[in-house]
Tab-separated table of C-alpha atoms and ligand atoms in Angstrom:
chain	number	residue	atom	x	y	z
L	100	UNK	CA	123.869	122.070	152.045
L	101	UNK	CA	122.087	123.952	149.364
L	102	UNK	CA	121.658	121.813	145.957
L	103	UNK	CA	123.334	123.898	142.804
L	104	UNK	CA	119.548	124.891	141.921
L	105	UNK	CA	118.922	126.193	145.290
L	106	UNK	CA	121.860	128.324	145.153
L	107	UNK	CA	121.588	129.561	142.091
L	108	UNK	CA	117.705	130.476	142.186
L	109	UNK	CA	118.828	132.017	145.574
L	110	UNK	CA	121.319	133.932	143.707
L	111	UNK	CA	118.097	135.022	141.136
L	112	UNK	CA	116.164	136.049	143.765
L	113	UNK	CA	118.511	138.191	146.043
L	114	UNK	CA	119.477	140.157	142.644
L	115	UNK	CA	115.837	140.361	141.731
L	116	UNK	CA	114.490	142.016	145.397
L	117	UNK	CA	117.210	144.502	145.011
L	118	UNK	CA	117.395	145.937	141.235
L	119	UNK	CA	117.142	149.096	140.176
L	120	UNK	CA	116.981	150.216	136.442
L	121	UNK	CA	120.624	149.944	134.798
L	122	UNK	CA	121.765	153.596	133.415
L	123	UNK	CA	121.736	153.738	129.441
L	124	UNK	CA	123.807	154.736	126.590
L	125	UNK	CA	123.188	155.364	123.184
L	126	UNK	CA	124.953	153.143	120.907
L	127	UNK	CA	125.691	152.506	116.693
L	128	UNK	CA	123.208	149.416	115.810
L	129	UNK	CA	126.343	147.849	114.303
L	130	UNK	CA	127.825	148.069	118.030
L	131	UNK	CA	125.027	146.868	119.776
L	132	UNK	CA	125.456	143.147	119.510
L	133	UNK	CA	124.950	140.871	122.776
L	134	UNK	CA	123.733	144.375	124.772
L	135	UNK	CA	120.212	144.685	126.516
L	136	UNK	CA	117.682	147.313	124.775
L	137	UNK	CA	117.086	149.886	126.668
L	138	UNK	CA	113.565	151.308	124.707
L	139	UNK	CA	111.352	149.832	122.351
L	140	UNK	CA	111.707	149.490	118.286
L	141	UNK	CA	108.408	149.969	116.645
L	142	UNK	CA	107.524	149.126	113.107
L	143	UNK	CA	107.928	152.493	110.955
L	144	UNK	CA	105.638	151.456	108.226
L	145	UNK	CA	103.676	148.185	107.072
L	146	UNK	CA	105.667	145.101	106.437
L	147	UNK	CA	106.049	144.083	103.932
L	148	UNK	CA	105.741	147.926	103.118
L	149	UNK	CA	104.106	146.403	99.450
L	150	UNK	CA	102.521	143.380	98.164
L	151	UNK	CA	105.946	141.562	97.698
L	152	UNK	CA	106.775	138.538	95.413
L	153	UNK	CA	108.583	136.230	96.904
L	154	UNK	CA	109.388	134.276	93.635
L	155	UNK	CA	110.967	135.298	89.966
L	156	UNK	CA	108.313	134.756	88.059
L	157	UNK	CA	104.918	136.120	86.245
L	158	UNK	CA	102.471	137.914	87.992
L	159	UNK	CA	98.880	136.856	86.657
L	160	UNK	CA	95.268	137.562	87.693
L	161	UNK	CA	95.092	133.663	89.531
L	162	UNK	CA	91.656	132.575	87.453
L	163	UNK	CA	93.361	133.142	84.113
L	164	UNK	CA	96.626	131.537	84.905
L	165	UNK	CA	95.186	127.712	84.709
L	166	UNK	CA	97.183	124.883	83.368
L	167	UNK	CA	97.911	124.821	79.663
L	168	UNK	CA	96.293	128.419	79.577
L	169	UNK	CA	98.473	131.048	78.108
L	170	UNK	CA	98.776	134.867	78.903
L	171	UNK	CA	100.138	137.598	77.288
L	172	UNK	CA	103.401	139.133	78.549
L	173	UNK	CA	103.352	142.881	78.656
L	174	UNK	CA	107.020	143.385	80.466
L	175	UNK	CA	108.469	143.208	83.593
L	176	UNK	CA	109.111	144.386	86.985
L	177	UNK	CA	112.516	144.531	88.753
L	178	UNK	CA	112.943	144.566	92.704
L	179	UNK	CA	112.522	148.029	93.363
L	180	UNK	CA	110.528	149.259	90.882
L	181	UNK	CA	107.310	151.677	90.588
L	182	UNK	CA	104.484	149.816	89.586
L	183	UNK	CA	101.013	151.890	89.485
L	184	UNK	CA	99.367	150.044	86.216
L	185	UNK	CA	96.755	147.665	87.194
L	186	UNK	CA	97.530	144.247	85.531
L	187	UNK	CA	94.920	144.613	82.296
L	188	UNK	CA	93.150	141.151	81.569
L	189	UNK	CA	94.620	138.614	79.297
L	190	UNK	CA	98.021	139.918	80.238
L	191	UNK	CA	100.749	138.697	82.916
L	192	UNK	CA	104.017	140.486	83.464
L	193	UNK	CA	107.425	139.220	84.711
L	194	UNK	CA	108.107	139.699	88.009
L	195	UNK	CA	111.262	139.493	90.093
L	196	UNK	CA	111.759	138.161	93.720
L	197	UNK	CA	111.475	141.051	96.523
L	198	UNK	CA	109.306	143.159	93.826
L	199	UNK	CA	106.091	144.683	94.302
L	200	UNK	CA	103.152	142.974	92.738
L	201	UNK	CA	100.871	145.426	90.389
L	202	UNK	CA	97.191	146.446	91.319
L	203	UNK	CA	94.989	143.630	90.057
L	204	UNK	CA	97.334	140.737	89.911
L	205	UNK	CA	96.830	137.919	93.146
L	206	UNK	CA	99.128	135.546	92.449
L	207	UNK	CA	103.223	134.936	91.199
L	208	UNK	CA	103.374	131.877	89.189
L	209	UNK	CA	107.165	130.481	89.573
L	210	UNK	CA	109.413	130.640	86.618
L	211	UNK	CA	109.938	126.762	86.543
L	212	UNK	CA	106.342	126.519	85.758
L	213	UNK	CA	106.031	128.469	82.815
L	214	UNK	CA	107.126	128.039	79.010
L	215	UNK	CA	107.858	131.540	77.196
L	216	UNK	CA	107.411	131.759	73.537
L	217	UNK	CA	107.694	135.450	72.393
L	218	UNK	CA	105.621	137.208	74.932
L	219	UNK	CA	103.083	134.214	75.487
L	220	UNK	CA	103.671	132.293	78.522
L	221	UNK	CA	101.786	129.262	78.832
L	222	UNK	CA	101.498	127.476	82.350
L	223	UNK	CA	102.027	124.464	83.778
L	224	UNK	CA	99.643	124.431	86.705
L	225	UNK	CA	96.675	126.037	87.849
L	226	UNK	CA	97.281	128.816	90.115
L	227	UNK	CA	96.598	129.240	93.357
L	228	UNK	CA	94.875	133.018	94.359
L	229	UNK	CA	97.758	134.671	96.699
L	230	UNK	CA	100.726	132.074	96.046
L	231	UNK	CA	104.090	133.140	96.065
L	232	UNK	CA	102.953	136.510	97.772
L	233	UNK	CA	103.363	138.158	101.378
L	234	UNK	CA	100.758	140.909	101.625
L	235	UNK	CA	101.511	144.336	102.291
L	236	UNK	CA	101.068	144.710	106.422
L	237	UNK	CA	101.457	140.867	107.272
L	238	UNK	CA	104.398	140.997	108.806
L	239	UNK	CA	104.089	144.040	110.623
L	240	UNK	CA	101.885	147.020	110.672
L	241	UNK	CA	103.384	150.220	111.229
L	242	UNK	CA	103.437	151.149	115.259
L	243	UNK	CA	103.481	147.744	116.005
L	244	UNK	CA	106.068	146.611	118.809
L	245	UNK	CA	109.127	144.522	117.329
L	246	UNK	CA	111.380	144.926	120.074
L	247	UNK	CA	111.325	145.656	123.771
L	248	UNK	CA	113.262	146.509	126.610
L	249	UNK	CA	115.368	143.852	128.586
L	250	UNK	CA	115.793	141.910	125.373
L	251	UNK	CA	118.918	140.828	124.473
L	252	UNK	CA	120.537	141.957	121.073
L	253	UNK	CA	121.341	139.227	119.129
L	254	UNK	CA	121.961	139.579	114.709
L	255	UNK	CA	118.223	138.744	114.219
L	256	UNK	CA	117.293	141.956	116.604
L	257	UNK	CA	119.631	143.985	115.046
L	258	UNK	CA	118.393	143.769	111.702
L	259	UNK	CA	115.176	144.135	113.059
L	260	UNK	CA	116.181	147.409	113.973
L	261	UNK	CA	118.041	147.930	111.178
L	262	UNK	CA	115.153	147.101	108.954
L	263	UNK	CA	113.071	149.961	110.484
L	264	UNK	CA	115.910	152.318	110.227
L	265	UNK	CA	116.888	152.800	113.910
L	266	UNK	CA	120.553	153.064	113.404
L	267	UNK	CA	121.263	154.119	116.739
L	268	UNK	CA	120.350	151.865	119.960
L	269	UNK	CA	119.403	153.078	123.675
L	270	UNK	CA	121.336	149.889	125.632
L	271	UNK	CA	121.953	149.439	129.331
L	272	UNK	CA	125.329	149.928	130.045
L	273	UNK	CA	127.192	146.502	131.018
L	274	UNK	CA	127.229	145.990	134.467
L	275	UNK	CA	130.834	146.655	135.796
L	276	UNK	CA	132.371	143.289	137.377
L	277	UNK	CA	135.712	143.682	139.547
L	278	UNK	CA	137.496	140.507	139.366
L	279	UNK	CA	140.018	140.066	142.360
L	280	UNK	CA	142.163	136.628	142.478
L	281	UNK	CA	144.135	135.858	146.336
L	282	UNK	CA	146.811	133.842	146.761
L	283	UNK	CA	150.486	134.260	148.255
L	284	UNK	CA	151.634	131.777	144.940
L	285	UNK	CA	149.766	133.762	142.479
L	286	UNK	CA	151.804	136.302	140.232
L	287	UNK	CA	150.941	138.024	137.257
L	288	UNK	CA	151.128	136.578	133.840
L	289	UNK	CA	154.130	138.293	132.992
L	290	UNK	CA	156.004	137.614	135.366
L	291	UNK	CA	158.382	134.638	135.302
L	292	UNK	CA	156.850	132.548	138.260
L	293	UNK	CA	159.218	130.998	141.307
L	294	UNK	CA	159.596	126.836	141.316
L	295	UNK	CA	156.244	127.321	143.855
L	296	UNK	CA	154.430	130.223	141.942
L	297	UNK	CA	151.764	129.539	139.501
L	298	UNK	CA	150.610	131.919	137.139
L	299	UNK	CA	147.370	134.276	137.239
L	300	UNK	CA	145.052	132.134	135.047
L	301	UNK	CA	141.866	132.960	136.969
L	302	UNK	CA	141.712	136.281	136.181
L	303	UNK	CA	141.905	135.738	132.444
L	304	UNK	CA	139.246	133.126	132.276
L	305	UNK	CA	137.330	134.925	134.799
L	306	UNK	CA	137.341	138.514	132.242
L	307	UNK	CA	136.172	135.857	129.462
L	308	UNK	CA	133.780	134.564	131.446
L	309	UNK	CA	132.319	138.201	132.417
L	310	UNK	CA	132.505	139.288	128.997
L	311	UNK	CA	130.288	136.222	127.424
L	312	UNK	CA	128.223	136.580	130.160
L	313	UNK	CA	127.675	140.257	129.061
L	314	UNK	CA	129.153	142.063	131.643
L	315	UNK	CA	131.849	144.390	131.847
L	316	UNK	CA	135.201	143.395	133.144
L	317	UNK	CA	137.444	145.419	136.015
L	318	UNK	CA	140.848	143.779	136.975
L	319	UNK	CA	141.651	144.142	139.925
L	320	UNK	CA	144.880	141.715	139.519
L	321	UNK	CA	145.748	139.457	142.462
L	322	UNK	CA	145.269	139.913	147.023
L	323	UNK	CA	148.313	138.529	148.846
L	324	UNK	CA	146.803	135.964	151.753
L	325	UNK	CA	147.049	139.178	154.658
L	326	UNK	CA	144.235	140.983	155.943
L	327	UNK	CA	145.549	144.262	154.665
L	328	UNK	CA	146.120	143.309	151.010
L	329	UNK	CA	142.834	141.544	151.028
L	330	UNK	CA	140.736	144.539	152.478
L	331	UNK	CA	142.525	147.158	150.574
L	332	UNK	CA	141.564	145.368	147.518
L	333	UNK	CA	138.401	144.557	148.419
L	334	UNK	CA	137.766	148.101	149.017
L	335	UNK	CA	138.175	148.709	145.746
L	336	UNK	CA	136.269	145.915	144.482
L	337	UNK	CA	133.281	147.345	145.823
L	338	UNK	CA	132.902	150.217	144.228
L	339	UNK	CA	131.905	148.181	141.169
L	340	UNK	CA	128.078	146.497	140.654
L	341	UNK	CA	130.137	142.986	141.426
L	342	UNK	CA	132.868	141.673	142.931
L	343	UNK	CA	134.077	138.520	141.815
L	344	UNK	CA	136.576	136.628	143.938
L	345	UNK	CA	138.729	133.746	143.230
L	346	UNK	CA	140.566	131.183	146.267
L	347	UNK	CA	140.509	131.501	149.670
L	348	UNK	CA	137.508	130.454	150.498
L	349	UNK	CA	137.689	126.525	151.677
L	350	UNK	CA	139.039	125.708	155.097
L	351	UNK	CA	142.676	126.361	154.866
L	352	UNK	CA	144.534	128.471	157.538
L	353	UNK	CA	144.876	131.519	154.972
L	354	UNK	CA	142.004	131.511	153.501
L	355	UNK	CA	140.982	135.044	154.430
L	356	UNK	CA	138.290	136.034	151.892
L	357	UNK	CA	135.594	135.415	153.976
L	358	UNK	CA	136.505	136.539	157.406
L	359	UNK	CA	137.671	139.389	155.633
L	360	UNK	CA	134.821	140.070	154.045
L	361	UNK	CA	132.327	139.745	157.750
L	362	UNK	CA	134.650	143.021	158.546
L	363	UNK	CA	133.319	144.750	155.410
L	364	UNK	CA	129.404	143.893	156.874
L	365	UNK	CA	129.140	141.853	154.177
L	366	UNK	CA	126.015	139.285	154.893
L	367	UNK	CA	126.112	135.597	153.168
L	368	UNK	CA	123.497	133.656	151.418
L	369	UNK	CA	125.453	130.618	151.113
L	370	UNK	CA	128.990	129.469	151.652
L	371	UNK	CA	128.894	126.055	150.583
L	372	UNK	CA	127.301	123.999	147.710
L	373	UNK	CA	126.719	120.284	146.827
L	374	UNK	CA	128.605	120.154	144.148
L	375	UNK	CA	131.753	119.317	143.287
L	376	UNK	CA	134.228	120.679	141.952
L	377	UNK	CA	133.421	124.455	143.509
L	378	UNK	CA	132.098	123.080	146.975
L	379	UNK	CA	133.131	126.118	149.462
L	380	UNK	CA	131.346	128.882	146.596
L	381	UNK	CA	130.174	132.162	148.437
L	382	UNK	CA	127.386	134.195	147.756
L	383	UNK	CA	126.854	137.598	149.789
L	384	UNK	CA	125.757	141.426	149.829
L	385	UNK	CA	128.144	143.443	150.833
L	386	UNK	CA	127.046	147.510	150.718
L	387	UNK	CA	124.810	146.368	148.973
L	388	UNK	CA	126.816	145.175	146.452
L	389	UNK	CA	126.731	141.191	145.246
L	390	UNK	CA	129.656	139.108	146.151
L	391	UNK	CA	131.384	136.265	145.016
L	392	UNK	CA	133.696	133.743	146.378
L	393	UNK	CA	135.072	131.680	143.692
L	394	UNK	CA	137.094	128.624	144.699
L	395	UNK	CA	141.067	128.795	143.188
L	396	UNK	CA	140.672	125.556	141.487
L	397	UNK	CA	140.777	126.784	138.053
L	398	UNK	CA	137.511	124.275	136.838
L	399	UNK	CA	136.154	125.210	140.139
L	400	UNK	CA	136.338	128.950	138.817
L	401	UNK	CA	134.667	128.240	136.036
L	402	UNK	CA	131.933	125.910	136.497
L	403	UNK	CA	130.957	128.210	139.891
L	404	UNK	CA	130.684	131.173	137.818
L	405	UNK	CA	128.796	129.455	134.702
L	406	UNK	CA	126.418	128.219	137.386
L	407	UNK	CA	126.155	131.585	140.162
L	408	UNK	CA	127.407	134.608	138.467
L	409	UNK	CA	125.995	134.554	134.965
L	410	UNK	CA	122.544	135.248	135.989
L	411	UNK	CA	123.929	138.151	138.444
L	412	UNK	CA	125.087	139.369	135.455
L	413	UNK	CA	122.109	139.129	133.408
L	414	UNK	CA	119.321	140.331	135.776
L	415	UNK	CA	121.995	143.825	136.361
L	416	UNK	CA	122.390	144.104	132.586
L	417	UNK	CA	118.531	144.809	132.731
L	418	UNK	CA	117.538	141.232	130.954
L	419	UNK	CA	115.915	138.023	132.418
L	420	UNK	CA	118.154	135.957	133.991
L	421	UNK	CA	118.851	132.818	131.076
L	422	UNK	CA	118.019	129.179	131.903
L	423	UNK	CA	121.013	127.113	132.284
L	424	UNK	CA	121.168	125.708	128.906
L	425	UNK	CA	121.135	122.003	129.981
L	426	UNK	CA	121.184	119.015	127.128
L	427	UNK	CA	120.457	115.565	127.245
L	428	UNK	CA	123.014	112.968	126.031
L	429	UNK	CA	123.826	109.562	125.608
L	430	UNK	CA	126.511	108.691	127.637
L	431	UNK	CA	129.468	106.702	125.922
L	432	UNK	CA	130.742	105.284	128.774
L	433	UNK	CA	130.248	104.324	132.030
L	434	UNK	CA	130.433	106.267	135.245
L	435	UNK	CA	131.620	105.571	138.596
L	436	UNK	CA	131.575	108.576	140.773
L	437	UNK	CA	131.681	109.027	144.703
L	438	UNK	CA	127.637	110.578	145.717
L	439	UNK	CA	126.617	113.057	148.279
L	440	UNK	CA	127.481	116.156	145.727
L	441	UNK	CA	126.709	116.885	141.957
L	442	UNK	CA	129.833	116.624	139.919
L	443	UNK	CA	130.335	118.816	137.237
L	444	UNK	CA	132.917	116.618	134.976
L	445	UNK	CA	134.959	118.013	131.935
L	446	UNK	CA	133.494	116.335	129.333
L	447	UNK	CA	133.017	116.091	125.210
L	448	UNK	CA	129.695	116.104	123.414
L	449	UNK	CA	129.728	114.358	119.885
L	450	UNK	CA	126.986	114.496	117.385
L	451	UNK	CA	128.527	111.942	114.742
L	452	UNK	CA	126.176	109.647	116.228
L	453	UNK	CA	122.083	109.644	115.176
L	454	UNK	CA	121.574	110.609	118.925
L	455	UNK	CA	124.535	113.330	120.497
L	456	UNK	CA	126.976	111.141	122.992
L	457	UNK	CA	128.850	112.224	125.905
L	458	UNK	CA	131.892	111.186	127.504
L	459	UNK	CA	134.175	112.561	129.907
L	460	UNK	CA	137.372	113.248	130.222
L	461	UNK	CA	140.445	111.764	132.108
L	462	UNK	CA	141.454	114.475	134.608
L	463	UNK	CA	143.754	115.178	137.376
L	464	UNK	CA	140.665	117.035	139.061
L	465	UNK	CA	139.900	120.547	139.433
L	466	UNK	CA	143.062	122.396	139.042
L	467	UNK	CA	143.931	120.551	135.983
L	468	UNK	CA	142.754	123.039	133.248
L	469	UNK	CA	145.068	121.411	130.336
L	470	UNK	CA	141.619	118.742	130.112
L	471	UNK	CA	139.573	121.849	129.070
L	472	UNK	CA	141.162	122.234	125.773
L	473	UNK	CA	139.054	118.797	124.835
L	474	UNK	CA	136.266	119.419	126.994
L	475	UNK	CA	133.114	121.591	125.216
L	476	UNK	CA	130.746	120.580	127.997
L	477	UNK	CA	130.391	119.172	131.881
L	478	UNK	CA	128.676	116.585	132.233
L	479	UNK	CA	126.411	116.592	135.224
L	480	UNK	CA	126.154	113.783	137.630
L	481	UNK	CA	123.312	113.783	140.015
L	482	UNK	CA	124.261	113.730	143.939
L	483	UNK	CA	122.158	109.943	144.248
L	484	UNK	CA	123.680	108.441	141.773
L	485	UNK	CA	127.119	106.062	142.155
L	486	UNK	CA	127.182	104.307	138.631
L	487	UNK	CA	126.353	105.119	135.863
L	488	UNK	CA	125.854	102.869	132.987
L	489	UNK	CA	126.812	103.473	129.655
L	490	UNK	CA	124.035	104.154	127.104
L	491	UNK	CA	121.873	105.906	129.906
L	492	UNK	CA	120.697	109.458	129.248
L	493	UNK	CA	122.549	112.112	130.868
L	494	UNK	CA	122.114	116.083	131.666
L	495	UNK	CA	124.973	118.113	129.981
L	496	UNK	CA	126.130	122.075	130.586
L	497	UNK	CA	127.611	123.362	127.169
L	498	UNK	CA	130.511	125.635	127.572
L	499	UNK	CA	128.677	128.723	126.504
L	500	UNK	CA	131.955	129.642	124.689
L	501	UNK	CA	132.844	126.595	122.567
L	502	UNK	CA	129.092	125.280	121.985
I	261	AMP	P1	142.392	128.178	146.959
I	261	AMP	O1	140.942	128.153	146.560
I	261	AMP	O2	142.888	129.540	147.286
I	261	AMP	O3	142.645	127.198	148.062
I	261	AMP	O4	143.224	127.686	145.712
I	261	AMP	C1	143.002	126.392	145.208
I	261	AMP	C2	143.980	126.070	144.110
I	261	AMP	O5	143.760	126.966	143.020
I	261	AMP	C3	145.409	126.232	144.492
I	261	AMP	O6	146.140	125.150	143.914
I	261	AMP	C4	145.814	127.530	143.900
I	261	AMP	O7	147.170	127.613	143.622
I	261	AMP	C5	144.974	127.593	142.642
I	261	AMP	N1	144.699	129.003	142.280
I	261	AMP	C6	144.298	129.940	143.137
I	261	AMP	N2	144.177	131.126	142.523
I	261	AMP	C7	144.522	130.918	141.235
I	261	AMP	C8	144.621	131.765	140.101
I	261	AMP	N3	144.324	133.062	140.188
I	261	AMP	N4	144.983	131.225	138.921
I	261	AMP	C9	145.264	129.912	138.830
I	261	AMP	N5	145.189	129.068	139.875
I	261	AMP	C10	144.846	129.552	141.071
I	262	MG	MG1	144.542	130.360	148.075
């Protein structure tokens, strides 16, 4: 059985052999947060587009502004000002943060190290050619790259592109994901559920989980256990980049998804991984669409999406798929946990401690989702390992929502 790294680097690579370029739209910068860029952002001028002072202060020639030495001041100059007079010598002028330093002057001495009596200003330090100023063009010429395609917006990028006045964003469209739960006991949310029913939580996490994960959410609200229901649903399903499935894929005598899915043509990559919970997880192509078969176990869901889908989603948005953002942590408590698989265990991450510390959770296993509400990470026990004892450093997978 495949190892949760196998799968999900087999899940990378499958995506990878068969991408094509994502269709774009042009959207507001102030909508474009968490979508892929589409084009590249190039500097439209130097920056900073002046000599800029990144202190309030005086702006002196640096050899005449030693300690105890005393200038002349012959005004000042406010962010945003015009300044075309050369500094003359024997003179300084006051000069405010985010302002442009005058011709002549090479240095900003900082307020706290001045005395002011009438216009003389006196300093308390020698001065240092250049301090306290960013030169025009060292951040950025103009032309130069600042952003490129495939990257991910996030607030930095967008005032990046705000700062060079594209106010309008070329973005890959979000990949379309059809989420399609099964299960005779499954009704919809609103619905007041029988003594046996439970209600359709899979699809609601499952539409968060798309949407963090970038994508683009289609319900496709819940398959009966039948062949028909299934099929005609499926159907559907494929018509988006992704189909996301949740149940009836372990060994029970209605779970359907995947025989139903062979009479689609669809061809798997896996069916099982060591890991629990989300064991019986299936990967596959089917019309050359991807395919997954989530197990019903709510945690199961979640932690085989988190672990197989995201990067789906990513490498279809246009954008590398992420690294699973796994953290080290001092474990609390100890462990004692059956081997053979890697357990994924609801678990809570602490940094009130010098080091962070991680223990999990009492649970009534996989379908027990009332645990989540304390749980911001799962803690990841290796398939070799039985104990586990406390103070021992341990791998941790953040909920990408809460952490
Ligand atoms: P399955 O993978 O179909 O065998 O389902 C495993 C468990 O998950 C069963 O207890 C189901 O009732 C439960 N389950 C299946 N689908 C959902 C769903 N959409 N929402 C919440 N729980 C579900
Ligand atoms: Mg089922």
């Amino acid at each position: 059985m495949l190892s949760f790294e196998q799968a999900r680097q087999l899940v990378i690579t499958d995506t990878q052999s068969h991408l094509t370029s994502p269709p774009t739209s042009l959207l507001p910068v102030t909508d474009s947060l968490s979508h892929i860029l589409a084009q590249e952002i190039r500097a439209d001028r130097e920056y900073p587009p002046f000599n800029r002072s990144t202190r309030d202060g005086y702006a002196v020639r640096a050899r005449e502004g030693t300690k105890n030495s005393a200038l002349r001041c012959i005004g000042e100059i406010k962010a945003g000002d015009t300044v075309f007079a050369p500094l003359d010598p024997g003179t300084c002028i006051q000069i405010m943060t985010g302002a442009a330093v005058p011709p002549s002057a090479d240095a900003v001495v900082m307020i706290e190290f001045t005395r002011r009596s009438g216009d003389a200003v006196t300093f308390d330090r020698d001065t240092q050619p250049r301090q306290n100023i960013v030169p025009q063009g060292s951040e950025a010429h103009a032309g130069d790259l600042l952003l490129h395609p495939g990257l991910r917006l996030g607030f930095a990028e967008l005032a990046i592109a705000a700062q060079v006045g594209a106010s309008n964003l070329l973005c890959y469209q979000k990949s379309r994901v059809a989420i399609l739960s099964t299960g005779d006991e499954v009704v919809p949310i609103t619905e007041t559920p029988g003594p046996f029913h439970i209600r359709n939580s899979n699809s609601v996490s499952l539409a968060a989980q798309v949407r963090l994960a970038g994508g683009q959410p289609v319900p496709l609200g819940n398959a009966l256990d039948r062949v028909d229901d299934l099929s005609a649903k499926i159907e559907l399903g494929l018509q988006h980049d992704i189909l996301v499935l949740s149940g009836g894929v372990s060994m029970g005598k209605y779970d359907l998804v995947e025989t139903v899915l062979k009479s689609f043509g669809a061809e798997f990559l896996f069916d099982a991984v060591a890991i629990r919970p989300g064991k019986p997880v299936v990967f596959g192509r089917c019309r050359n669409k991807l395919v997954f078969g989530l197990p019903g176990n709510p945690v199961s869901t979640m932690v085989t999406f988190q672990l197989f889908v995201a990067p789906a989603i990513d490498l279809l948005s246009g954008a590398p798929a992420r690294p699973l953002p796994l953290l080290n942590a001092t474990l609390s408590q100890a462990l004692h946990e059956k081997s053979g698989l890697t357990h994924f265990l609801p678990a809570r991450l602490e940094w009130s401690a010098a080091s962070p510390l991680v223990h999990a959770l009492p649970w009534q296993g996989s379908g027990d989702i009332a645990t989540l509400r304390s749980a911001n990470c799962f803690l990841v026990v290796p398939a070799d390992r039985h104990d586990i004892p406390a103070g021992e450093i341990v791998s941790v997978l953040p909920r990408p929502d809460v952490l």
